[in-house]
CSV table of C-alpha atoms in Angstrom, one decimal:
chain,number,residue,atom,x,y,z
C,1,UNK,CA,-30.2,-46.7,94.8
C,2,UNK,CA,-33.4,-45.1,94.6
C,3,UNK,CA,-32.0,-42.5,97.5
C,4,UNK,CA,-29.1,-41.9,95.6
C,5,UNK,CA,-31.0,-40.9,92.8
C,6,UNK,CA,-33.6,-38.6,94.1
C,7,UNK,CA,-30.3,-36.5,96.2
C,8,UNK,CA,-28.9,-36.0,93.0
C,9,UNK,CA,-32.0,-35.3,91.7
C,10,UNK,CA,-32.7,-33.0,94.0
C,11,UNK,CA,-29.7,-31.2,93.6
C,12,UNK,CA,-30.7,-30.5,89.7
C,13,UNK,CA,-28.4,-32.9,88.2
C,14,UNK,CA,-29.1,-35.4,85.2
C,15,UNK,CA,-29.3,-38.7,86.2
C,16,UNK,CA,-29.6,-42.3,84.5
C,17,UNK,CA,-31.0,-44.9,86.9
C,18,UNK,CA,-30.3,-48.7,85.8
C,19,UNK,CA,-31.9,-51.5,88.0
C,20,UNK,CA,-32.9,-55.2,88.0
C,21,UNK,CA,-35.3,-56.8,87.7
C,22,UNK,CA,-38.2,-54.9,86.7
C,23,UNK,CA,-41.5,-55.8,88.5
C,24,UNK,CA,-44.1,-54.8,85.8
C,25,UNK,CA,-42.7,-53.4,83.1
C,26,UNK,CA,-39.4,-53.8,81.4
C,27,UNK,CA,-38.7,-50.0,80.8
C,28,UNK,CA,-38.9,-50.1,84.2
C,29,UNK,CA,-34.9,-50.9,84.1
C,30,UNK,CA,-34.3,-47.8,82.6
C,31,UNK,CA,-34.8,-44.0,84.1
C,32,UNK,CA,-33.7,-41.1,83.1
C,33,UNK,CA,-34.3,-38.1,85.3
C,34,UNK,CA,-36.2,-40.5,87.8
C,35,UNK,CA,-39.1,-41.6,84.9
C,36,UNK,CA,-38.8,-44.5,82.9
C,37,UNK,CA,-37.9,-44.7,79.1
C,38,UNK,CA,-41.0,-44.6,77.2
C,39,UNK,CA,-41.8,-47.1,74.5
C,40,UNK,CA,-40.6,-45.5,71.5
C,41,UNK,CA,-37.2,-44.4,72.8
C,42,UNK,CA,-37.1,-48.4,74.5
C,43,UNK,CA,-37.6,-49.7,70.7
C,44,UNK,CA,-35.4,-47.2,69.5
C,45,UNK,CA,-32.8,-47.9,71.8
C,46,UNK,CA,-33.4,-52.0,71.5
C,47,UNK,CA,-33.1,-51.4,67.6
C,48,UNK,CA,-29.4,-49.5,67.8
C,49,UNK,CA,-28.1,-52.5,70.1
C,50,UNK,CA,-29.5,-55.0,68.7
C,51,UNK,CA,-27.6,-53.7,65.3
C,52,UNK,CA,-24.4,-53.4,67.3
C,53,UNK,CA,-25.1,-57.1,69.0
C,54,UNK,CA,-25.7,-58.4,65.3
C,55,UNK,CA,-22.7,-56.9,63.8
C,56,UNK,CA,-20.4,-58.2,67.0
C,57,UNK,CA,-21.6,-62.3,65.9
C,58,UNK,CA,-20.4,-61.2,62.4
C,59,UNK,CA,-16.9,-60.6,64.3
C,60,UNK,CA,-17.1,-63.4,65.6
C,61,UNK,CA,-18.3,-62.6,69.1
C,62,UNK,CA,-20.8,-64.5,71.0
C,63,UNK,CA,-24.2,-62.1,71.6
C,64,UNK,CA,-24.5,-60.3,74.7
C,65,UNK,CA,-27.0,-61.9,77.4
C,66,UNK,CA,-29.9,-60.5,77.9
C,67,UNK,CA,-28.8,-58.8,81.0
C,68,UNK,CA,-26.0,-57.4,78.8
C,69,UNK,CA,-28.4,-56.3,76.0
C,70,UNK,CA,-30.4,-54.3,78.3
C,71,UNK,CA,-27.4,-52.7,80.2
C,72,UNK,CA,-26.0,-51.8,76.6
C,73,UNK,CA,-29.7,-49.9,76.0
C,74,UNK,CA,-29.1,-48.4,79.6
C,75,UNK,CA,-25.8,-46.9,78.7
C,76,UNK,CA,-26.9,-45.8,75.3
C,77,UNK,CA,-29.9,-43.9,76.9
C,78,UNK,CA,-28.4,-42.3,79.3
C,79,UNK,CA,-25.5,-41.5,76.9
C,80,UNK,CA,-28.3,-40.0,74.7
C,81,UNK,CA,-29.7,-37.9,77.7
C,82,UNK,CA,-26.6,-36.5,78.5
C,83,UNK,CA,-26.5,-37.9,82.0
C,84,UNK,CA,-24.5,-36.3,84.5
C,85,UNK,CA,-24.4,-39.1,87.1
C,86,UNK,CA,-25.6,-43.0,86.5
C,87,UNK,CA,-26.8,-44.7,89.0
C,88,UNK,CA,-26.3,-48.6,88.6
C,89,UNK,CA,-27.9,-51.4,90.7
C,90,UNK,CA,-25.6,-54.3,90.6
C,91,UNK,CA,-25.7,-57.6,92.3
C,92,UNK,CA,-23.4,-60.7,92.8
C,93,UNK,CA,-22.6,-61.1,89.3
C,94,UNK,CA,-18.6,-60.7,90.5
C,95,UNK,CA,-16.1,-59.0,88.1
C,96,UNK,CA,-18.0,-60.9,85.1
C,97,UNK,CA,-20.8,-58.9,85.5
C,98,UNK,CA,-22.0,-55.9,83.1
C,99,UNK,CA,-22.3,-53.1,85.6
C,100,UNK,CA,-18.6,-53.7,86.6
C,101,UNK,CA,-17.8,-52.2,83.1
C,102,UNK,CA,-17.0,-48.9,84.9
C,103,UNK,CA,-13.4,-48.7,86.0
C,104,UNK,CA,-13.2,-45.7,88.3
C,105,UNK,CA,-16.7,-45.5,89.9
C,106,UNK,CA,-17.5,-41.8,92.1
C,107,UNK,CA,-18.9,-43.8,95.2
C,108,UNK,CA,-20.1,-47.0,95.2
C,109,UNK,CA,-22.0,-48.7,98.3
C,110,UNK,CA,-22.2,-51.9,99.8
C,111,UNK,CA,-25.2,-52.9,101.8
C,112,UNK,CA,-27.2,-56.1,102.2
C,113,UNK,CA,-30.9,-56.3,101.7
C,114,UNK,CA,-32.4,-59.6,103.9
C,115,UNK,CA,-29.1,-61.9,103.5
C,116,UNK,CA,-28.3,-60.7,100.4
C,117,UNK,CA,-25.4,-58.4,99.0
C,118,UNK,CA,-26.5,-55.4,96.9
C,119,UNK,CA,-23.7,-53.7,95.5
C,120,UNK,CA,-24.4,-50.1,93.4
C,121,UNK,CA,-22.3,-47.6,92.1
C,122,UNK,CA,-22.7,-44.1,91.2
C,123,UNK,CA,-20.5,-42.9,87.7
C,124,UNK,CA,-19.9,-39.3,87.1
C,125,UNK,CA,-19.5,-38.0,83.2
C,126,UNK,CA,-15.8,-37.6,84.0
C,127,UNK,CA,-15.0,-41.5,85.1
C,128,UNK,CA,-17.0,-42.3,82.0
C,129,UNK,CA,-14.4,-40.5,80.0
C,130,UNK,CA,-11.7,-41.4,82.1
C,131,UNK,CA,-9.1,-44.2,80.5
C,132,UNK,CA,-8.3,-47.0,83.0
C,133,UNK,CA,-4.8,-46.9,84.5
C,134,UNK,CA,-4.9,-50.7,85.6
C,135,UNK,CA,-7.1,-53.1,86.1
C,136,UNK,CA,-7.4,-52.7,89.6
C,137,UNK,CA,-10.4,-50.4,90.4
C,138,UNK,CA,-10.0,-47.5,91.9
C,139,UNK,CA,-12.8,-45.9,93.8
C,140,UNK,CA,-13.2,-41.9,94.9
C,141,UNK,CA,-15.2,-42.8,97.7
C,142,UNK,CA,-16.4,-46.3,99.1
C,143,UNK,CA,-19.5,-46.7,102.2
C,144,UNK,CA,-21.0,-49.7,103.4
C,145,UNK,CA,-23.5,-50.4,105.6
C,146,UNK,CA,-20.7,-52.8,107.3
C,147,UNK,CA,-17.9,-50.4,108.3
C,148,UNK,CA,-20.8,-47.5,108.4
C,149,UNK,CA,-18.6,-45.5,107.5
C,150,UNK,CA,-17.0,-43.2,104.4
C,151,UNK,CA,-13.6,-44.1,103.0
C,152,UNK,CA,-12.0,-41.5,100.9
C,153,UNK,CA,-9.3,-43.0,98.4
């Protein structure tokens, strides 16, 4: 992921950066244009979701997880930021999990650290925008370290 991010860094464009766990700090979760969110915008953020997460158990709906609340302040950030391409560390959380949200990722990866799957996906402005056609997704591009090789759909 953190490859990913300094290419399209390097190439000038905007990007959000959402990872898991943090190791010291939990803003750490959170880059924008490969620095963390400082405090104020992380309490800022936490404030607008946890409204949003507040007025959802009104509804009826159960609270999002903590995993969820912070991918919410993710999204929100980068949203704010106007980030061109997000770049989201996901794990084995299966078709359940919060950074699976995303219907029609760019590229997305599949590479194993140790024994362990690591799964990430990078999201350009358009497939945030983009309306899903079924619930099938559908992927521009797909590489894994497996295959080693680039699959163009």
């Amino acid at each position: 992921c953190a490859y990913m991010q300094a290419i399209l860094l390097f190439e000038g464009k905007r990007v959000g950066f959402f990872t898991s766990p943090h190791l010291v700090k939990l803003n750490e979760r959170i880059r924008i244009n490969g620095k963390d969110i400082d405090d104020d915008t992380f309490c800022r953020i936490f404030a607008k979701v946890r409204q949003v997460a507040e007025e959802l158990e009104k509804e009826g709906l159960e609270h999002p997880s903590y995993f969820e609340f912070l991918y919410g302040m993710g999204m929100l950030a980068f949203e704010e930021n106007d980030a061109e391409y997000i770049v989201l560390e996901t794990g084995l959380g299966g078709k359940l999990d919060a950074t699976n949200s995303f219907e029609h990722p760019f590229l997305s990866v599949i590479t194993s650290v140790l024994t362990i799957p690591s799964i990430w996906a990078v999201h350009s402005k358009r497939s945030l925008k983009k309306k899903p056609e079924s619930s099938k997704k559908a992927y521009r591009y797909f590489l894994t370290a497996l295959m080693k090789e680039v699959v163009g759909l």
